[in-house]
Each structure stands twice: as structure tokens, then as C-alpha cells.
Short mmCIF file of C-alpha atoms in Angstrom, two decimals:
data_model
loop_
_atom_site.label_atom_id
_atom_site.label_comp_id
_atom_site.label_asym_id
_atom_site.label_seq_id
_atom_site.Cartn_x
_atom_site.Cartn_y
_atom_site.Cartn_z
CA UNK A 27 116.15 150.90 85.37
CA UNK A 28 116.94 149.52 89.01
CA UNK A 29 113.93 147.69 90.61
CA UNK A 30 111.96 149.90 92.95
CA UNK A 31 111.88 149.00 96.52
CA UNK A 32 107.87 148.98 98.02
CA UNK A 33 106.72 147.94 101.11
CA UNK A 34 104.26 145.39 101.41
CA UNK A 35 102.22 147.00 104.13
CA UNK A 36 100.16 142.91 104.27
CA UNK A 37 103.71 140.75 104.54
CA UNK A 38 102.70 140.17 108.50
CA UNK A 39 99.76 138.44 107.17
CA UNK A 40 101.99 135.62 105.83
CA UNK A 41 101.37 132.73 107.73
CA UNK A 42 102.43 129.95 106.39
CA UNK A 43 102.00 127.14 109.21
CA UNK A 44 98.23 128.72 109.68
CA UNK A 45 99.43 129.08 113.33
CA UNK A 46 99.55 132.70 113.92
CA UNK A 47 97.06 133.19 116.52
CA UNK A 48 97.28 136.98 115.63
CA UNK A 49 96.40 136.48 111.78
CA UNK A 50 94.16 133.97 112.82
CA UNK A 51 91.90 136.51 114.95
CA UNK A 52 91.91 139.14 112.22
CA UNK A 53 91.05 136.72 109.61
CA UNK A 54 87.76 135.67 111.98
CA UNK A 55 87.39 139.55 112.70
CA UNK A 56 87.14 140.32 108.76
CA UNK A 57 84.59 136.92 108.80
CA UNK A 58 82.81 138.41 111.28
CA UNK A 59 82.58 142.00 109.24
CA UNK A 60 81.64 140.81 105.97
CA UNK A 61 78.69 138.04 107.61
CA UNK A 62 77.17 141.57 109.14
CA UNK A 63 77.22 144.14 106.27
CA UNK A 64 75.73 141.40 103.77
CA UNK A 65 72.98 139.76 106.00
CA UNK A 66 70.45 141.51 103.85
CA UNK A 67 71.85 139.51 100.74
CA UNK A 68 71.41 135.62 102.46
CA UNK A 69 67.99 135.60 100.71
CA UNK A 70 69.15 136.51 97.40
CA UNK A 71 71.79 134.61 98.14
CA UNK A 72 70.22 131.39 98.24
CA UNK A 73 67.91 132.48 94.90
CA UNK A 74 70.99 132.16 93.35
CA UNK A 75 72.51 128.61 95.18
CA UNK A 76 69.66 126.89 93.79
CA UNK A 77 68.80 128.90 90.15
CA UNK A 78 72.82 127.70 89.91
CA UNK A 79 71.95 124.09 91.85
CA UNK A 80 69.37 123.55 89.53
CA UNK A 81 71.30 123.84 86.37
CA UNK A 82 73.47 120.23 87.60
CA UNK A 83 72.90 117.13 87.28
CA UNK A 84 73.55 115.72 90.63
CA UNK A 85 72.75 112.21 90.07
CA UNK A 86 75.30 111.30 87.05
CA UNK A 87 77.86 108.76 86.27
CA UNK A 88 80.92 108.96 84.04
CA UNK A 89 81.83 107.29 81.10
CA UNK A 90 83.90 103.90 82.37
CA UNK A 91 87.67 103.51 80.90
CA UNK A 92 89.32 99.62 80.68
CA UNK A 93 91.71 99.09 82.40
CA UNK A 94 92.89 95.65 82.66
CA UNK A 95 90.19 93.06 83.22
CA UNK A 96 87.52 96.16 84.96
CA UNK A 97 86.29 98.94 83.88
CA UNK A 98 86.48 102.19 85.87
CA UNK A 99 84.48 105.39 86.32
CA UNK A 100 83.31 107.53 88.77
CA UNK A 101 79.97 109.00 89.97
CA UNK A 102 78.18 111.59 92.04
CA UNK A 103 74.90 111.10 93.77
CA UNK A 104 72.16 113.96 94.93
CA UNK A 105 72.81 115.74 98.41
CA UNK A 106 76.34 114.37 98.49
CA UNK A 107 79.54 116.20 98.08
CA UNK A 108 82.17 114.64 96.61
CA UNK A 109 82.74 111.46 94.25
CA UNK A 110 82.33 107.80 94.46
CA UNK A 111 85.07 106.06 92.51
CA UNK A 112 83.57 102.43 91.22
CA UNK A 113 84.71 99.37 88.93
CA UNK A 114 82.88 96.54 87.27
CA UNK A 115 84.05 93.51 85.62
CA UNK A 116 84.43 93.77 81.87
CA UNK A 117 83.11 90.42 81.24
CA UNK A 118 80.26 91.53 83.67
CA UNK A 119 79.67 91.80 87.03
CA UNK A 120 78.38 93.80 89.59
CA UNK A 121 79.56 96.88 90.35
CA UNK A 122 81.83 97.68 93.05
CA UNK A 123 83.07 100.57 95.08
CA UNK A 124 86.75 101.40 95.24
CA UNK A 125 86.73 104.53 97.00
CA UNK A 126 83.90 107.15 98.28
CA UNK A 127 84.86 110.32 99.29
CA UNK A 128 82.10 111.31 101.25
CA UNK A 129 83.04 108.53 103.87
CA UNK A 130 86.81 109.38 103.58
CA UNK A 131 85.44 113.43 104.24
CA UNK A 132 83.62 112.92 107.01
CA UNK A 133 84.43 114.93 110.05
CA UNK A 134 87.04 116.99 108.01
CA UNK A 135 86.77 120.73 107.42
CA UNK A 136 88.37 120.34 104.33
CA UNK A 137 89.55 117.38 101.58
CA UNK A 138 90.59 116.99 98.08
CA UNK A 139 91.66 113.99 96.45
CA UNK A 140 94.40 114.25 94.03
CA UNK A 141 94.55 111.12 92.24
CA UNK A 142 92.63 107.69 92.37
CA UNK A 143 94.78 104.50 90.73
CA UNK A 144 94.96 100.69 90.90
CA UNK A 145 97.73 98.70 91.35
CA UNK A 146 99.07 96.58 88.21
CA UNK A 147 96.86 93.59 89.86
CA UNK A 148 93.98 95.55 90.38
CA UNK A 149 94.11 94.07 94.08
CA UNK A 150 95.52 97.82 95.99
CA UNK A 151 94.43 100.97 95.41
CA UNK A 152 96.78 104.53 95.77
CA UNK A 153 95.51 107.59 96.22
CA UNK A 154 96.49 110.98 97.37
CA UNK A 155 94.19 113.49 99.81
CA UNK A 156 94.74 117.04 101.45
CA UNK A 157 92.94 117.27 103.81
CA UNK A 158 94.05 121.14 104.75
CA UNK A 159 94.27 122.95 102.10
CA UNK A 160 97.90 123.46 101.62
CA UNK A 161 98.50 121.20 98.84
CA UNK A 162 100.61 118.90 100.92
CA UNK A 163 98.82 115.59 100.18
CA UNK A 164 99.13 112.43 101.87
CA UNK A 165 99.34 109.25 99.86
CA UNK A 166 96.92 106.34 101.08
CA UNK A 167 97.21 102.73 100.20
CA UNK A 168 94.39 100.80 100.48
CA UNK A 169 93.80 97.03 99.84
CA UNK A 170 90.68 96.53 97.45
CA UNK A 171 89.89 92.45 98.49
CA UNK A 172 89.73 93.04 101.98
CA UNK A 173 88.88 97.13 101.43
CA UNK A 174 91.42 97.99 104.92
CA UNK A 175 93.91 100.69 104.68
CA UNK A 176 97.18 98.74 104.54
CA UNK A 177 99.94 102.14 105.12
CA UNK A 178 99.64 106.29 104.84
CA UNK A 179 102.86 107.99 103.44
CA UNK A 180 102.66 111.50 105.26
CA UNK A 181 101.82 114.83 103.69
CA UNK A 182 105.33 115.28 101.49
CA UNK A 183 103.61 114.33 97.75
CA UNK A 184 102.40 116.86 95.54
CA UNK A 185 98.81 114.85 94.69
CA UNK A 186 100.29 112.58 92.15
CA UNK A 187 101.36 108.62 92.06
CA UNK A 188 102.28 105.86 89.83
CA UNK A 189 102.61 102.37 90.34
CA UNK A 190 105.61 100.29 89.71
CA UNK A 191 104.53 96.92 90.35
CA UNK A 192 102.16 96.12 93.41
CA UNK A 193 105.13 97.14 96.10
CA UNK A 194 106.58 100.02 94.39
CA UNK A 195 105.12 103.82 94.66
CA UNK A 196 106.58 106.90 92.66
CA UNK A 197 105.58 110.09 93.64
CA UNK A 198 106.08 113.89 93.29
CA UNK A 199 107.56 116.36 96.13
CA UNK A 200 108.12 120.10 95.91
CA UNK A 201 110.23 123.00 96.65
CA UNK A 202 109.52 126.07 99.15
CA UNK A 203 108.48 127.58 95.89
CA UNK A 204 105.75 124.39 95.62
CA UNK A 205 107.50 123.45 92.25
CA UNK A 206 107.43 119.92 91.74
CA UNK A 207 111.23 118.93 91.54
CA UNK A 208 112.11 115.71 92.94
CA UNK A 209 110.53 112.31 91.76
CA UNK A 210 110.95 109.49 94.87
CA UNK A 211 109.92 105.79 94.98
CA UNK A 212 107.96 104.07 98.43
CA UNK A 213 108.44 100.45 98.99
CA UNK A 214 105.09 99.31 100.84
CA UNK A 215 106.21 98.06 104.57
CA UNK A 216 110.10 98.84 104.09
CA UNK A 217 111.55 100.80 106.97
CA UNK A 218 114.38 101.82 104.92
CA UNK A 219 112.87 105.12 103.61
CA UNK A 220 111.39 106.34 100.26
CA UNK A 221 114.59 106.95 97.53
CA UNK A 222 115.22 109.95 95.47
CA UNK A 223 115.79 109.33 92.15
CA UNK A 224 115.45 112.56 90.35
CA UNK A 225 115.71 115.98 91.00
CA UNK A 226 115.21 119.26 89.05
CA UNK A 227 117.62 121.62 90.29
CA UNK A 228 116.64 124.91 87.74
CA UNK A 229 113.95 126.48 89.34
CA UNK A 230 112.25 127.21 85.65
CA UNK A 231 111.86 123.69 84.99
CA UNK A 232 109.07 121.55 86.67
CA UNK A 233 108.61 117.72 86.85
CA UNK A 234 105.60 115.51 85.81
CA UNK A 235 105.60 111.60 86.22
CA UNK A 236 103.22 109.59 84.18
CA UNK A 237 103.41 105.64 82.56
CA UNK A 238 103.21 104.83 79.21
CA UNK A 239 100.09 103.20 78.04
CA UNK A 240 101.13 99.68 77.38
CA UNK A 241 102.02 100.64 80.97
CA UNK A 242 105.91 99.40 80.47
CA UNK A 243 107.68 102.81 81.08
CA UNK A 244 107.89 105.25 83.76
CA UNK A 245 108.28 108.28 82.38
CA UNK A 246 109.53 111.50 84.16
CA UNK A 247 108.97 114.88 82.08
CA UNK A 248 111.38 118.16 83.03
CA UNK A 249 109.48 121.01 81.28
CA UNK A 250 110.07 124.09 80.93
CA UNK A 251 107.80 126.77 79.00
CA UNK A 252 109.76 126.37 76.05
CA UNK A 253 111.88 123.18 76.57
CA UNK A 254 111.56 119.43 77.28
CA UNK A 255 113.63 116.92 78.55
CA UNK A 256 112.25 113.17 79.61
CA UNK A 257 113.97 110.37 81.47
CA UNK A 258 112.40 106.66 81.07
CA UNK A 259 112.40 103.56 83.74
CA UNK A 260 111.89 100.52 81.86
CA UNK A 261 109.64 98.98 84.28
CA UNK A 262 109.86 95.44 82.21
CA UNK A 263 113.50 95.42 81.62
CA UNK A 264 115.17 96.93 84.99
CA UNK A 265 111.96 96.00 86.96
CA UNK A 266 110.62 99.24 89.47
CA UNK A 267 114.07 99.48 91.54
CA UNK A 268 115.87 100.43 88.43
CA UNK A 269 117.05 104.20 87.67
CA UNK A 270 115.69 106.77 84.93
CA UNK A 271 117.64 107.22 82.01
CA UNK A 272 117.30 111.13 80.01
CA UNK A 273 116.34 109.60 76.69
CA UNK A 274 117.02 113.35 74.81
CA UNK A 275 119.03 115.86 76.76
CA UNK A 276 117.18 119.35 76.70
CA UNK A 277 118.22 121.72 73.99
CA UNK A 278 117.04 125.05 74.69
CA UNK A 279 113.81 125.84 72.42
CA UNK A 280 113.16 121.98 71.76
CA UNK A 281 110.18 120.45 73.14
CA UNK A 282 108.81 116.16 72.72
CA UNK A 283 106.82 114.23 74.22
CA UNK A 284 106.96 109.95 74.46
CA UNK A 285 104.90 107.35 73.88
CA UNK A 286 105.36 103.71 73.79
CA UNK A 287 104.37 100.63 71.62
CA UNK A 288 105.24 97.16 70.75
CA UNK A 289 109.03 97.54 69.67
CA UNK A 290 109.43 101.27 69.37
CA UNK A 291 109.72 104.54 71.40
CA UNK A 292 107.46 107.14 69.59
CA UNK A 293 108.60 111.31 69.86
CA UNK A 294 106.65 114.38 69.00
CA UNK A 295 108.95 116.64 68.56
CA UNK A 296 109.69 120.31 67.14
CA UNK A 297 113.17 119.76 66.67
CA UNK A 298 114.35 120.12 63.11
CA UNK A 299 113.96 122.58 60.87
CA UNK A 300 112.05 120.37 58.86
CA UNK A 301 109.29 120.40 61.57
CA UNK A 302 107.46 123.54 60.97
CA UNK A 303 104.84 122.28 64.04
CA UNK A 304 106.05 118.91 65.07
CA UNK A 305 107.01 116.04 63.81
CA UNK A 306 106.98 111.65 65.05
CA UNK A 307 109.85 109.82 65.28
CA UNK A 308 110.89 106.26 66.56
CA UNK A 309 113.37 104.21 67.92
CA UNK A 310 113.59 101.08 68.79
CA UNK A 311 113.48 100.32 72.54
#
């Protein structure tokens, strides 16, 4: 049957810059409305803020993960908001904050960190914040011996970043659609702009960028909902300025993932027919 044309009596709502002074005052006029007709409510209201509020923990501490010569974790203390991001030496130490996000909020209506990671050194820090609420993040640098912000990419990354090496950023950006679809890499202080290295072109396939674990590959996944395709940097070998290579063009219906150790390239895969879930293979790198 032919689609049906409708109307979409809201579509002057749409306001996509949050700029529309006319949306704006409707918005505050609906605000307004609801505040009035539920006034009778506040007290229940706040019965149920703190029968909820008292079911937290507000004072608790996560489990911390090595990496490198530190261990990392996060916390969250009573009458405060957001998280504290910490490290301590594994040998033992004390403890030390990398990032609090109740200073970084601070006079903001809104904020959300995306992601929180340490350079290769474990002497800079990267992470990403939105601090209005259209998933446009800004990615922050910050230098962890001296604790100063050393450079702020502008709102174009989609929340997540890897390190290369201590100069060398790779990040996410996406479409009109807010599909992740292009992978780029930042040199810290260059004025020669951030590079695009990959982009998705098929709007049914979506990008993720993650390392390995031993922390030697880049790896850049092209995903569909029922087909994979990953490209690898070889961080080690071609150093963070080098290009991705596809290490298994996509075949429709045939999804892996990649992992990395010693010698060898590991792949779950469902490809065979063999594989009645998955199966692991290698290669050598």
C-alpha cells in the first residue's frame, strides 16, 4: 500500500538550535501550567524524593581497575551531584583526584560527562562534557601533574575518545541523523586541524572506536544490526598517524568482534556454517 500522508500538527515545535523565542515561551507557558494544577502534590512529592533518597547509598566508592602503574575508580559523596573520578598508586600511595564533576558543574544548568581516560603516561587526562543537553560534547584535555586545562576541542565529538600516544586524540562525530559516522584524530597544539580518517557512508551502519587491551590497536567497529565490519591502527607498528586497515570486509549476515594478544589477532565470529553461535579464530598479527 502507498504510505499515508499525516500532518504533524507539533512540527513548528522543532527547534533544533533551542533559539525559537516562540517555542521557547510556550514551553515556559506549559511550565508554568503544570507547576499550578499539581501544587497540591509538592508534599507528596517530596514523601516520595526521600522514601526513593533513602534507598541510595550516597556515600560509596567503586571498585578500582589497574591500569598501568595506578589504580582507578570513581566515587560519590552525600549532598553532591555528580562523580569524583580518583587514582592511587598500585604500589601504594595516597589517593588522588583526577577529575570532580561537581567543580567542573558549577554554575551550569546542565552537564554530563561522557568519558573519563588517561593518557598512555598517565600524565594528561581526556574527557568529554555536554554541557547543554544536545549531545554535542566538547572534549577537554587536562594535564594531571600540574592539574591546568592544557586545550578544549569544541562541541563536534559524540562523548567518546581514545588515546594514541600522549599527543594523539581519536574521536567520534555524527550525522544530522546523530549517527556516529566519521572517526577523526586531534594533534594537541597543531593548528593544522583534526584529520578524518574514516567515514561510514550507509546510514544503517554506525561506528564505535575502542583499543585493544594490551592497548596496541585502535580499533574502529562499523555495525550494523546484523553485520560487522572492523578496521585496525596498529598503534606499535605505524605509530598514531598511521591509517586503519578493514581487517574482514562486511558480508551481509556476518558479525565478529577483535581482540588482541601477544602474537595473534583473536575473532568471534558467526561466520561458517560450522558456527552454530560463534566461533574464535586467530591470526597472526
Amino acid at each position: 500500500d502507498p504510505p499515508i500522508e499525516t500532518e504533524d500538527v507539533y512540527y513548528w515545535m522543532r527547534d533544533d538550535d533551542r533559539s525559537n523565542p516562540e517555542v521557547i515561551a510556550h514551553l515556559n507557558a506549559e511550565n508554568d501550567y503544570t507547576t499550578a494544577m499539581t501544587k497540591s502534590l509538592e508534599p507528596f512529592q517530596e514523601q516520595l524524593y526521600k522514601e526513593m533518597k533513602g534507598h541510595l547509598q550516597e556515600t560509596d566508592e567503586d571498585y578500582p581497575y589497574p591500569h598501568g602503574d595506578y589504580l582507578y575508580y570513581t566515587k560519590t559523596e552525600e549532598g553532591k551531584s555528580y562523580k569524583v573520578h580518583c587514582r592511587r598508586p598500585a604500589a601504594g600511595g595516597p589517593e588522588e583526584v583526577v577529575l570532580d564533576e561537581n567543580v567542573e558543574a558549577e554554575g551550569l544548568p546542565y552537564f554530563e560527562v561522557g568519558t573519563v581516560k588517561p593518557s598512555p603516561t598517565h600524565q594528561k587526562l581526556v574527557y568529554t562534557v555536554d554541557t547543554k543537553g544536545h549531545e554535542d560534547y566538547q572534549m577537554v584535555i587536562k594535564d594531571l601533574q600540574t592539574g591546568a586545562r592544557i586545550e578544549t576541542v569544541p562541541g563536534q565529538c559524540s562523548g567518546e575518545a581514545e588515546w594514541g600516544d600522549d599527543e594523539h586524540l581519536y574521536y567520534l562525530r555524527r550525522d544530522e541523523n546523530h549517527r556516529e559516522y566519521q572517526v577523526w584524530r586531534h594533534q594537541l597544539g597543531a593548528d593544522t586541524g583534526d584529520v578524518l580518517l574514516l567515514e561510514e557512508t550507509d546510514g544503517l551502519f554506525t561506528v564505535d572506536i575502542y583499543k585493544s587491551q594490551s592497548g596496541r590497536f585502535l580499533m574502529a567497529d562499523v555495525e550494523s544490526k546484523e553485520t560487522t565490519e572492523t578496521a585496525i591502527l596498529d598503534l606499535e607498528t605505524d605509530g598514531p598517524t598511521g591509517a586503519f586497515q578493514v581487517l574482514q570486509k562486511r558480508k551481509f549476515g556476518v558479525k565478529y568482534d577483535v581482540g588482541h594478544r601477544g602474537e595473534f589477532l583473536y575473532m568471534r565470529t558467526n561466520r561458517g556454517s560450522e558456527a552454530q553461535n560463534f566461533t574464535i579464530l586467530c591470526r597472526p598479527v
